[in-house]
PDB file of C-alpha atoms in Angstrom:
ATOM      1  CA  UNK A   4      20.496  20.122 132.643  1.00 46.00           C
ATOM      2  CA  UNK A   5      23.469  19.825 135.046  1.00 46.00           C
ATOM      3  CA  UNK A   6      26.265  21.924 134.917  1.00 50.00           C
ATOM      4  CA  UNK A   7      29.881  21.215 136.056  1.00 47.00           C
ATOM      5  CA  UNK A   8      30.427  22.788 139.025  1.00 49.00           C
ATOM      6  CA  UNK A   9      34.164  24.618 138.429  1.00 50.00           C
ATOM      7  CA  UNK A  10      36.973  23.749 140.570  1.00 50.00           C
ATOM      8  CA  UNK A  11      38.415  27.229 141.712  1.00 48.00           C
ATOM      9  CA  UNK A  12      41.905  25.773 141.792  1.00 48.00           C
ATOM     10  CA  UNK A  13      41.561  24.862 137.655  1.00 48.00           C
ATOM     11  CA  UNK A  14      41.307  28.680 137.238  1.00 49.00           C
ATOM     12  CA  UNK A  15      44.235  30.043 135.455  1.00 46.00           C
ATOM     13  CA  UNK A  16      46.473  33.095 137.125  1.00 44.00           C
ATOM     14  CA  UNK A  17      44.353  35.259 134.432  1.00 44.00           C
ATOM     15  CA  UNK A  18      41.396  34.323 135.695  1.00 46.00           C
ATOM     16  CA  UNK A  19      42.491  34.857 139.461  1.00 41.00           C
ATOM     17  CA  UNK A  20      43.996  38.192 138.036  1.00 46.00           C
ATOM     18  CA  UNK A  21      41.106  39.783 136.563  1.00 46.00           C
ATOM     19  CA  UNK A  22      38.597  38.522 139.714  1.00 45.00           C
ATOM     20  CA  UNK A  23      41.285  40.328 141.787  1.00 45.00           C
ATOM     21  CA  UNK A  24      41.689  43.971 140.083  1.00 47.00           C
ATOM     22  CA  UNK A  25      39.927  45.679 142.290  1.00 47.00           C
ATOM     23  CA  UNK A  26      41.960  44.628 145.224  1.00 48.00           C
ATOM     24  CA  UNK A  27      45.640  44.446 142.910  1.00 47.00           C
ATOM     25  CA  UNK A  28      46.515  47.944 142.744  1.00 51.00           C
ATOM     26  CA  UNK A  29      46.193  47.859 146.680  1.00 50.00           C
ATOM     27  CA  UNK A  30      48.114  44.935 146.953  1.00 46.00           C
ATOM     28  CA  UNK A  31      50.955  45.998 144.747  1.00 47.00           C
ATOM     29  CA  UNK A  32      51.345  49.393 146.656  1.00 48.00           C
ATOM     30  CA  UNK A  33      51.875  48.045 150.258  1.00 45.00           C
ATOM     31  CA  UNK A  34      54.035  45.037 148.735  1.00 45.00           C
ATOM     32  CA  UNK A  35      56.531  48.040 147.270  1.00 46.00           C
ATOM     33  CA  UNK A  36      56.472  50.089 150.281  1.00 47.00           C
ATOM     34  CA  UNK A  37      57.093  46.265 152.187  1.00 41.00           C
ATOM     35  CA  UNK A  38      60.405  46.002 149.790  1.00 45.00           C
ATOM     36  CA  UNK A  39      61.491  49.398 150.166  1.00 46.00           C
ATOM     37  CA  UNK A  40      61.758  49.333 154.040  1.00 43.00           C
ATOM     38  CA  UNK A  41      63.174  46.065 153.739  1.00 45.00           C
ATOM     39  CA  UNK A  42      65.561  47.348 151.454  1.00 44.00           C
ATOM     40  CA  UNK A  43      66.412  50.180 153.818  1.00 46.00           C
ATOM     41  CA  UNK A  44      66.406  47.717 156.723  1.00 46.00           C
ATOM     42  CA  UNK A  45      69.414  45.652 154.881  1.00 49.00           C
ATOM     43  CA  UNK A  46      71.199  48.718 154.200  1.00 44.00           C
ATOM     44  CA  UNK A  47      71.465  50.074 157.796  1.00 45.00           C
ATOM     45  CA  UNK A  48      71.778  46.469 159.479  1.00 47.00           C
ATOM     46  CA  UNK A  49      74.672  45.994 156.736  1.00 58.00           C
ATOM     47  CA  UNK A  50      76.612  49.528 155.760  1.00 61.00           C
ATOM     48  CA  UNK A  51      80.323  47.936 155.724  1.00 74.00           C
ATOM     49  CA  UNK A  52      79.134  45.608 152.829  1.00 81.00           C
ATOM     50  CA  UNK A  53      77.008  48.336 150.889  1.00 85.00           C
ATOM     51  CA  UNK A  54      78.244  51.312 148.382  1.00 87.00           C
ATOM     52  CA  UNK A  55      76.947  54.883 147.854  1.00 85.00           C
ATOM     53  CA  UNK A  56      77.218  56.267 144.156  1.00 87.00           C
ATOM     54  CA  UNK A  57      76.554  59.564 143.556  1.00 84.00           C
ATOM     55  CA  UNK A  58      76.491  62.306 140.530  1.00 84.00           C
ATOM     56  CA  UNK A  59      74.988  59.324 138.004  1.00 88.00           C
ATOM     57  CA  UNK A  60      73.422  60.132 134.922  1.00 88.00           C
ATOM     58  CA  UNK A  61      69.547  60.413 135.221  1.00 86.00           C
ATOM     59  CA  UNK A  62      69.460  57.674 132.405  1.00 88.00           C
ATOM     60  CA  UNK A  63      70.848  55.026 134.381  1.00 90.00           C
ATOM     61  CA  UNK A  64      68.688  52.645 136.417  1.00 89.00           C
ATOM     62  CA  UNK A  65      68.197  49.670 138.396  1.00 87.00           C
ATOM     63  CA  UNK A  66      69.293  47.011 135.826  1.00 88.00           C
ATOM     64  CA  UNK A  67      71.852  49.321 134.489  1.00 87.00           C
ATOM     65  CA  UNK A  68      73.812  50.246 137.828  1.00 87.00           C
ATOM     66  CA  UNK A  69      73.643  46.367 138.639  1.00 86.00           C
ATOM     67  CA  UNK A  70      74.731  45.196 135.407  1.00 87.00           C
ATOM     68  CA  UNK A  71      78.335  47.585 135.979  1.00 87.00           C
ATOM     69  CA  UNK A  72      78.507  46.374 139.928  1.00 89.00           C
ATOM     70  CA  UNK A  73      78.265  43.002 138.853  1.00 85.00           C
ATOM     71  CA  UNK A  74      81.844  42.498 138.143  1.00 84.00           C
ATOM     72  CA  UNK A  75      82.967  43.304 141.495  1.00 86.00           C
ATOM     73  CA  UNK A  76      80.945  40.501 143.546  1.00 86.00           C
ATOM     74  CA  UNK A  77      77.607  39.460 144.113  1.00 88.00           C
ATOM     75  CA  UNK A  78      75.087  42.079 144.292  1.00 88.00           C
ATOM     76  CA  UNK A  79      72.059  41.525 146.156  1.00 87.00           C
ATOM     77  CA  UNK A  80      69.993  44.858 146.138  1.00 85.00           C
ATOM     78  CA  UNK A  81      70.609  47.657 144.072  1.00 86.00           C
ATOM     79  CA  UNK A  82      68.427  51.009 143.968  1.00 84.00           C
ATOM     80  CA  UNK A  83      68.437  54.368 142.320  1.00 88.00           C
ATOM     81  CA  UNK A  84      67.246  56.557 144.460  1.00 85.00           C
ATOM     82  CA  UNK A  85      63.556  58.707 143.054  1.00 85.00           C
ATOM     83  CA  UNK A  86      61.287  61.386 143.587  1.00 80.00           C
ATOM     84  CA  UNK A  87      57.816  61.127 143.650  1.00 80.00           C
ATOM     85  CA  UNK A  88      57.484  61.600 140.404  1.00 80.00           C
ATOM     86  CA  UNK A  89      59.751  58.354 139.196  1.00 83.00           C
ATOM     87  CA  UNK A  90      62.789  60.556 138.442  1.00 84.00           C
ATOM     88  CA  UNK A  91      66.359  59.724 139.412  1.00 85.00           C
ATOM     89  CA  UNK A  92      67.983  61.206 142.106  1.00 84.00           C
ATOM     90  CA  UNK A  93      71.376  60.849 140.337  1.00 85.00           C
ATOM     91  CA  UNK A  94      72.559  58.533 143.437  1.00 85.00           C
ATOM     92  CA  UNK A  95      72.220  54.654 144.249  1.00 86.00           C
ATOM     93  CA  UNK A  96      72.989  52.258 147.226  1.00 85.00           C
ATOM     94  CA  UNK A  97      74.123  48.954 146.315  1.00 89.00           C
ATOM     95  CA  UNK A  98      73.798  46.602 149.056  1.00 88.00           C
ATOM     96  CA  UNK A  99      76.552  43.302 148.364  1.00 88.00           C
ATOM     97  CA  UNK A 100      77.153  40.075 150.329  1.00 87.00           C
ATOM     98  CA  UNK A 101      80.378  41.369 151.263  1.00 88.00           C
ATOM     99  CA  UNK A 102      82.681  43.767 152.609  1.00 87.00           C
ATOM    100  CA  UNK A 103      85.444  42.891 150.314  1.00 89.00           C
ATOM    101  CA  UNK A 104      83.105  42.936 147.258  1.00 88.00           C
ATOM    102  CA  UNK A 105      81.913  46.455 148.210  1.00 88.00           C
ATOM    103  CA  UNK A 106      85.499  47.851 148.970  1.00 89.00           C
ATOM    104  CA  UNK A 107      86.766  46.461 145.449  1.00 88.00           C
ATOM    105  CA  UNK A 108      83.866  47.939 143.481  1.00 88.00           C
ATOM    106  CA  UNK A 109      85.311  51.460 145.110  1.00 88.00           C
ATOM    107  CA  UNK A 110      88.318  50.699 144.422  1.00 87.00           C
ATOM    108  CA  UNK A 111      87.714  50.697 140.930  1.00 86.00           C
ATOM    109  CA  UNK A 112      84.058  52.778 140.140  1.00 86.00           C
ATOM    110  CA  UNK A 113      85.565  55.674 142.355  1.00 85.00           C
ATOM    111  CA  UNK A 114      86.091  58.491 139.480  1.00 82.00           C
ATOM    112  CA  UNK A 115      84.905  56.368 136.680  1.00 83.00           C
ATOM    113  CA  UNK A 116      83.016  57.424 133.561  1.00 83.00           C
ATOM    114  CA  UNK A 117      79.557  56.009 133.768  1.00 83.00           C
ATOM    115  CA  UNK A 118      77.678  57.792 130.656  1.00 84.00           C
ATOM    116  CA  UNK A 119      80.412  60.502 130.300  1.00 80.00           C
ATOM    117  CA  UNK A 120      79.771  61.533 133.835  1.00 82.00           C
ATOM    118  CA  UNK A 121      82.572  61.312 136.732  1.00 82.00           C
ATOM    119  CA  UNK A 122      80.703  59.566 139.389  1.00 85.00           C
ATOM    120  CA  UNK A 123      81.419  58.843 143.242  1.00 83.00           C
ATOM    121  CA  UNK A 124      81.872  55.312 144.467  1.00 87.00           C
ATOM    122  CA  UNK A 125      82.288  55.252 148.033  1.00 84.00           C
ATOM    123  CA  UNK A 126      81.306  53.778 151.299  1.00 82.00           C
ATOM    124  CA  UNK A 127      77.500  54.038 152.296  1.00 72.00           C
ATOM    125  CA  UNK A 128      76.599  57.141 153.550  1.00 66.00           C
ATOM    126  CA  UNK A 129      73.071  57.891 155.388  1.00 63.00           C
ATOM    127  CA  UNK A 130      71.530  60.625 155.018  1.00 60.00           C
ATOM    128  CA  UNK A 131      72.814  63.934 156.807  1.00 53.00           C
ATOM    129  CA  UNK A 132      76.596  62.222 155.479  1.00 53.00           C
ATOM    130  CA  UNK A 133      75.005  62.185 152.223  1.00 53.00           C
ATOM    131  CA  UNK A 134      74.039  65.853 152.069  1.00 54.00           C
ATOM    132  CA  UNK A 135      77.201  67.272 154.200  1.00 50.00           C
ATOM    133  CA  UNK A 136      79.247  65.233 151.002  1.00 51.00           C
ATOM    134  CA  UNK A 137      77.099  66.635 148.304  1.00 49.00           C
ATOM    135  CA  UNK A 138      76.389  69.939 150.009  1.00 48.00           C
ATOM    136  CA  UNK A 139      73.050  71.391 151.425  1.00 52.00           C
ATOM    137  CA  UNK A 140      71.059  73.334 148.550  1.00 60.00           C
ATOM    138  CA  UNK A 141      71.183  76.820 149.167  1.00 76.00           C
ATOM    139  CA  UNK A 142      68.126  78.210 150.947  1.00 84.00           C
ATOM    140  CA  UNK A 143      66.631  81.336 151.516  1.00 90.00           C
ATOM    141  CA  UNK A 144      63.384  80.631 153.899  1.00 93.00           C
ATOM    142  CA  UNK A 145      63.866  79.892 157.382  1.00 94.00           C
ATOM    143  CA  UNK A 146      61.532  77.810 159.053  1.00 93.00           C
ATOM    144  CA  UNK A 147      60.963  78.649 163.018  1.00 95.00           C
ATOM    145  CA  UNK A 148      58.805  77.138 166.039  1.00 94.00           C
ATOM    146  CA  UNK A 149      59.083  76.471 169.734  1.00 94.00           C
ATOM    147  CA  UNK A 150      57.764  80.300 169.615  1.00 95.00           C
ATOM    148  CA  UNK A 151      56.187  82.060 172.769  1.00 93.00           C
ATOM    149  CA  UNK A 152      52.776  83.008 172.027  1.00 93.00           C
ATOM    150  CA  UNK A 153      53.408  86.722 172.173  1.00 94.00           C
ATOM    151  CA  UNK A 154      55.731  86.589 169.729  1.00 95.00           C
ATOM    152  CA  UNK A 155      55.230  88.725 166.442  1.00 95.00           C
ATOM    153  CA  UNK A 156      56.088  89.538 163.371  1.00 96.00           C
ATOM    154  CA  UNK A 157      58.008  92.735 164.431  1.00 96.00           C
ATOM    155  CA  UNK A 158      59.786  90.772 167.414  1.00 95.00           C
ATOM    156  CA  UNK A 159      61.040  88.429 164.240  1.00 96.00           C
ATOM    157  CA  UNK A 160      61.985  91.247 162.495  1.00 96.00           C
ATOM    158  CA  UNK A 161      63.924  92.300 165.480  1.00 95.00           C
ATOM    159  CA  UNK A 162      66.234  89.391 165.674  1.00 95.00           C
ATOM    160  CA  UNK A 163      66.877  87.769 162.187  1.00 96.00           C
ATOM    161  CA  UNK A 164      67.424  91.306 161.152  1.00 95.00           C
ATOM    162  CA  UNK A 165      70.397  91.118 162.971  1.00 94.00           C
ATOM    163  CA  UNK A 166      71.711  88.448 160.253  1.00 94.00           C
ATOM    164  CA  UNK A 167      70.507  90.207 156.874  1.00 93.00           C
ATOM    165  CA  UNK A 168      67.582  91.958 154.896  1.00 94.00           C
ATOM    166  CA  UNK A 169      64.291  89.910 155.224  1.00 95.00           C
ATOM    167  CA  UNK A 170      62.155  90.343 152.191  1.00 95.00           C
ATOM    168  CA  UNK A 171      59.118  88.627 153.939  1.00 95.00           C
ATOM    169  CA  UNK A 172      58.640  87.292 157.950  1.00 96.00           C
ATOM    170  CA  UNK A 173      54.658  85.632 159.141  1.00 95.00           C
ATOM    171  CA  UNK A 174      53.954  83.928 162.150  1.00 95.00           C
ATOM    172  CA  UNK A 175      51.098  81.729 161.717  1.00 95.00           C
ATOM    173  CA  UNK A 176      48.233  81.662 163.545  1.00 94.00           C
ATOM    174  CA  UNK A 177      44.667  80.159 163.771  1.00 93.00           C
ATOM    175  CA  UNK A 178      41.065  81.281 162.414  1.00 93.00           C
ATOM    176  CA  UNK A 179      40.834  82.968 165.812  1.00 92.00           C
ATOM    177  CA  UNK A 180      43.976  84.948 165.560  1.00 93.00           C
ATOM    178  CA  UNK A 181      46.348  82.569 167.835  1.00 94.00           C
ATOM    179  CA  UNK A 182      49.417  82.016 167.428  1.00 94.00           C
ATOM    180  CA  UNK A 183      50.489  78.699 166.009  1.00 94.00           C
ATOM    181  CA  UNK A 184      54.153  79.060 167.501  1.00 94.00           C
ATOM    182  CA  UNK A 185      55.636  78.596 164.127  1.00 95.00           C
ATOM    183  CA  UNK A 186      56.545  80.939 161.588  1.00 95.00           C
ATOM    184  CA  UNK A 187      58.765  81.999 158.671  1.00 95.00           C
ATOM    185  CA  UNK A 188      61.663  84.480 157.519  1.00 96.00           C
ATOM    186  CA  UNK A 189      62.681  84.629 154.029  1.00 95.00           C
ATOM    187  CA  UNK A 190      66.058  86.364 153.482  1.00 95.00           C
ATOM    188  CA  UNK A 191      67.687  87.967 150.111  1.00 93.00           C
ATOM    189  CA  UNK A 192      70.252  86.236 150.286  1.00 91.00           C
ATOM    190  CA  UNK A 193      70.823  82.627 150.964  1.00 88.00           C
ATOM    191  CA  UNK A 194      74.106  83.099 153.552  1.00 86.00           C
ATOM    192  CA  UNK A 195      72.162  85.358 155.349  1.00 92.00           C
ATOM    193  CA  UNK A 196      69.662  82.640 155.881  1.00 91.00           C
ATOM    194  CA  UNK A 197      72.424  80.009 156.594  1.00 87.00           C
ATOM    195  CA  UNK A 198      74.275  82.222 159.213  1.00 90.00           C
ATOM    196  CA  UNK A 199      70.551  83.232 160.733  1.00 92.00           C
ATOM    197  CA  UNK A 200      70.187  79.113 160.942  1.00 90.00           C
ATOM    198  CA  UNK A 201      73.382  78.232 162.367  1.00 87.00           C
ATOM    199  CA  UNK A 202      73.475  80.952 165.331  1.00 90.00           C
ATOM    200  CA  UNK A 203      69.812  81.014 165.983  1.00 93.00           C
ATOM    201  CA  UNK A 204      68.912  77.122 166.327  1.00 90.00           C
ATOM    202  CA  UNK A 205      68.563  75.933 169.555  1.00 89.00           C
ATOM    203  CA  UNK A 206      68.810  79.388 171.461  1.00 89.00           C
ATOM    204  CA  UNK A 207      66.022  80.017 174.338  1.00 90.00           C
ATOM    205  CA  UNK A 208      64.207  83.061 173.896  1.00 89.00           C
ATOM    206  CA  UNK A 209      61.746  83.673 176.710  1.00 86.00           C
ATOM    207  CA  UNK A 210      62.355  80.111 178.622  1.00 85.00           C
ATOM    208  CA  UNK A 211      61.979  78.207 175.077  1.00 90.00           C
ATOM    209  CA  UNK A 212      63.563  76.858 172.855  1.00 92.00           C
ATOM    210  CA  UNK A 213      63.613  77.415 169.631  1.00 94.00           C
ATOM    211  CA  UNK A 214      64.111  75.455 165.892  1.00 92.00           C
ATOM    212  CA  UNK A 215      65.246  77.084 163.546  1.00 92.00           C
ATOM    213  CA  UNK A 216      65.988  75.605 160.260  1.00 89.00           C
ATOM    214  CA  UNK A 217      65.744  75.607 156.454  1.00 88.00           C
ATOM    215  CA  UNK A 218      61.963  75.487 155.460  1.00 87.00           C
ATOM    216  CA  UNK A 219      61.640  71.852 154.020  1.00 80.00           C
ATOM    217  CA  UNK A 220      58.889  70.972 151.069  1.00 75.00           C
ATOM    218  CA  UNK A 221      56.235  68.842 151.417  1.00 71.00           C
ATOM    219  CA  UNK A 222      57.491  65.900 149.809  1.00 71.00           C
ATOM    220  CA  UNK A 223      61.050  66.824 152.093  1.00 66.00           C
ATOM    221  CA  UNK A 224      59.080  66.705 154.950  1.00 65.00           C
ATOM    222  CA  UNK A 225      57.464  63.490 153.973  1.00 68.00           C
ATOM    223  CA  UNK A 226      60.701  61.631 153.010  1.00 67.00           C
ATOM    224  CA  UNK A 227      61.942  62.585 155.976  1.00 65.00           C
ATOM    225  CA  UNK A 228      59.265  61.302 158.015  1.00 65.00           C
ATOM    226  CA  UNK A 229      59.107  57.847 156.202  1.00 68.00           C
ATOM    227  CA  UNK A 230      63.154  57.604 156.859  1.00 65.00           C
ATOM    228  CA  UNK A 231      62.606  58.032 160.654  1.00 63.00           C
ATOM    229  CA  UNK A 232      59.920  55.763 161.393  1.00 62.00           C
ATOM    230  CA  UNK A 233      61.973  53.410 158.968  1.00 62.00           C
ATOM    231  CA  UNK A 234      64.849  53.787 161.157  1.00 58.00           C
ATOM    232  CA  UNK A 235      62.554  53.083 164.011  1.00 58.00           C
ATOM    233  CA  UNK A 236      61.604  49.842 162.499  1.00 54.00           C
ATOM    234  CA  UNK A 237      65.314  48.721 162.469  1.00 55.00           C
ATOM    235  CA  UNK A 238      66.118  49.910 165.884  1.00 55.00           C
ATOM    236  CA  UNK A 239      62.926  47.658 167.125  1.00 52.00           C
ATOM    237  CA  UNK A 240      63.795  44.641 165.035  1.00 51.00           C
ATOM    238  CA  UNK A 241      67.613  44.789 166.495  1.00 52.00           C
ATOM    239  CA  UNK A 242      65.816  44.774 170.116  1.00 51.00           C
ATOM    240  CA  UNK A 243      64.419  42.097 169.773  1.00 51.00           C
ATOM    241  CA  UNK A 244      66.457  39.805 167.736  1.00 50.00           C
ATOM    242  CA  UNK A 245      67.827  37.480 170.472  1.00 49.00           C
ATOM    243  CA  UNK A 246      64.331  37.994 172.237  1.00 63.00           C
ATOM    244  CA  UNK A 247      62.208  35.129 171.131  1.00 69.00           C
ATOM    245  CA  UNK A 248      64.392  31.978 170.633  1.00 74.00           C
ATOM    246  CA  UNK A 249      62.597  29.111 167.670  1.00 70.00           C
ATOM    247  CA  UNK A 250      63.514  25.326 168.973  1.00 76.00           C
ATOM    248  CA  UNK A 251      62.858  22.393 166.146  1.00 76.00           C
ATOM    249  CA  UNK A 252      63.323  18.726 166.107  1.00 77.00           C
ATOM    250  CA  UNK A 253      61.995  18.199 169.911  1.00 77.00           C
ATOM    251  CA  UNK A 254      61.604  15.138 171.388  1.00 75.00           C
ATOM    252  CA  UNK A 255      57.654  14.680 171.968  1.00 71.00           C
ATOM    253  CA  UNK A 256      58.004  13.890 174.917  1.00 75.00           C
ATOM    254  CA  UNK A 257      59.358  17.557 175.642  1.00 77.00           C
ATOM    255  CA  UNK A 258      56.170  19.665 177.095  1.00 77.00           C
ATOM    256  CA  UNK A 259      56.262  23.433 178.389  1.00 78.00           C
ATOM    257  CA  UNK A 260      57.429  22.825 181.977  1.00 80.00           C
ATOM    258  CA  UNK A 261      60.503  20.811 180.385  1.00 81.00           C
ATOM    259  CA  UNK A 262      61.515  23.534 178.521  1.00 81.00           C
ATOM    260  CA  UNK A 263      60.519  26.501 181.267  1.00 81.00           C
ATOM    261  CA  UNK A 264      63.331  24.282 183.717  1.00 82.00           C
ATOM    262  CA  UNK A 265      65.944  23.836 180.973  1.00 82.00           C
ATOM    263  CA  UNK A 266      65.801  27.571 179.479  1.00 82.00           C
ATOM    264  CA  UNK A 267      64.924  29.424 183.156  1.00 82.00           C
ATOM    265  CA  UNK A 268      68.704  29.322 184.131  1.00 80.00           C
ATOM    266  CA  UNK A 269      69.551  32.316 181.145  1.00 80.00           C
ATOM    267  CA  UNK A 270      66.624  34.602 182.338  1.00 79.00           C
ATOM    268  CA  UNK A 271      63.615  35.829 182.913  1.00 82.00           C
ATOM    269  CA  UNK A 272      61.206  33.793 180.527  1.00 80.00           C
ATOM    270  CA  UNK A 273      57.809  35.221 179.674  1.00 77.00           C
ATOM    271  CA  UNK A 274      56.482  32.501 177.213  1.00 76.00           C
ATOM    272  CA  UNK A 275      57.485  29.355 176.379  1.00 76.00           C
ATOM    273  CA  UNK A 276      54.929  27.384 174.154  1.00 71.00           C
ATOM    274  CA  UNK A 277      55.513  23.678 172.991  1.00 66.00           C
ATOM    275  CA  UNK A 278      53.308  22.575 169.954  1.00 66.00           C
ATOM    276  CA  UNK A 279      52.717  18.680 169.388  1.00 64.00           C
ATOM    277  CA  UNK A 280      54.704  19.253 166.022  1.00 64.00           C
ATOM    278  CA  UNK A 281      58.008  18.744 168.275  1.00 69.00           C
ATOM    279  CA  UNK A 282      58.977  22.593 168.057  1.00 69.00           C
ATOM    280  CA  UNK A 283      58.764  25.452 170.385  1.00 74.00           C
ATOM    281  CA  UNK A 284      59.151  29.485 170.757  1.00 73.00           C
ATOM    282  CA  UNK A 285      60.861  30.613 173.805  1.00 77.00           C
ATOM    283  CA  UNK A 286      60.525  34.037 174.939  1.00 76.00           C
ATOM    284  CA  UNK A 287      62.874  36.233 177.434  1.00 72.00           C
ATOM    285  CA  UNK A 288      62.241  39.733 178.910  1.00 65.00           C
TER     286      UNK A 288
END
């Protein structure tokens, strides 16, 4: 008996779904971590049309913050910021296709009721703006490296004494006793550990130079990490935006050298391909 051979393109997006579970979850996590540096991407390439709000309610979300910023112009991204957990961060950026649209939803969010709380409406702010507006948590364990190897507990002791009464100071080391050239000094109380931060950071103690700085979390240390080489993905992308130059609607009888003469007179060209579709990349130094 003969059997109708299936056409894979007849399958249903079902079908296709359930043949691709294994790989979906996979899919789905590096397509949100692709929209989330895009989204930070638009934000820093665009600040003067984007908002900050701040002190929100942890109930509001997404649809709920865009639903209010609506009114004020055409929104095209709008986050509430999470933990790792899913949780609101009680503060949003709001990304819209214009200055004027951002300015007037300040203009009239600034100090509003959203959810009987007062929030803040104001002009993007990155990060270390963010937390100088809002105010640094208060701290109490110091984080310190750039040490000398000889350095000790005791010679720790010696110097953040100065600032307050330490409750706890280690230097870490390795399984063979080695310093790691990192340590940590917990204070009593949390000015002690601010003033200890403030005068200590960046002094040379033996020909180095140290860090000194509140002791982050885990997931502090990896948000941080993820914002940097975020940042470092815009700063590339602006490089090279007038780079590489895309020509359409050539003339086929346009080939490589025609193009090399025409374009050589702006710079330094180090490609210049011409495909028999009558369109062409150009690339500078």
């Amino acid at each position: 008996m003969f059997r109708k051979r299936e056409n894979p393109e007849s399958r249903t997006v079902l079908e296709w779904r359930r043949s691709s579970s294994s790989s979906f979850p996979r899919v789905a996590a590096l397509c949100k971590d692709l929209l989330s540096l895009s989204f930070s991407a638009q934000l820093l390439a665009n600040a003067h049309a984007a908002a900050t709000a701040m002190n929100l309610d942890k109930a509001i979300d997404n649809k709920a913050l865009q639903d209010t910023f609506f009114a004020f112009g055409t929104v095209l991204s709008c986050k509430v910021a999470i933990d790792p957990y899913g949780h609101s961060k009680g503060y949003s950026f709001v990304q819209f296709n214009s200055t004027e649209a951002a300015q007037n939803a300040i203009d009239k969010l600034n100090g509003m009721l959203l959810n009987d709380k007062q929030v803040y409406v104001g002009p993007f702010l990155r990060r270390q703006e963010r937390e100088n507006f809002l105010g640094k948590t208060k701290f109490s364990n110091v984080f310190v490296k750039n040490l000398s190897s000889s350095t000790t507990e005791e010679d720790l002791a010696k110097i953040f004494g100065e600032y307050g009464r330490t409750t706890s100071i280690v230097v870490m080391r390795d399984l063979d006793g080695k310093s790691k050239c990192f340590g940590f000094v917990n204070f009593e109380n949390p000015d002690d550990a601010a003033t200890a931060v403030q005068e200590l950071n960046a002094k040379k103690m033996e020909d180095k130079e140290w860090y000194v700085g509140r002791a982050q979390k885990k997931t502090e240390r990896e948000q941080e990490l993820k914002t940097r080489f975020e940042q470092s993905i815009t700063g590339t992308a602006d490089k090279y935006q007038w780079v590489n130059l895309y020509l359409k609607n050539l003339d086929d009888s346009i080939g490589d050298e025609k193009l090399n003469e025409l374009f050589s007179v702006f710079g330094t060209i180090t490609s210049c391909n011409f495909s028999r579709q009558c369109f062409s990349f150009v690339s500078f130094i």
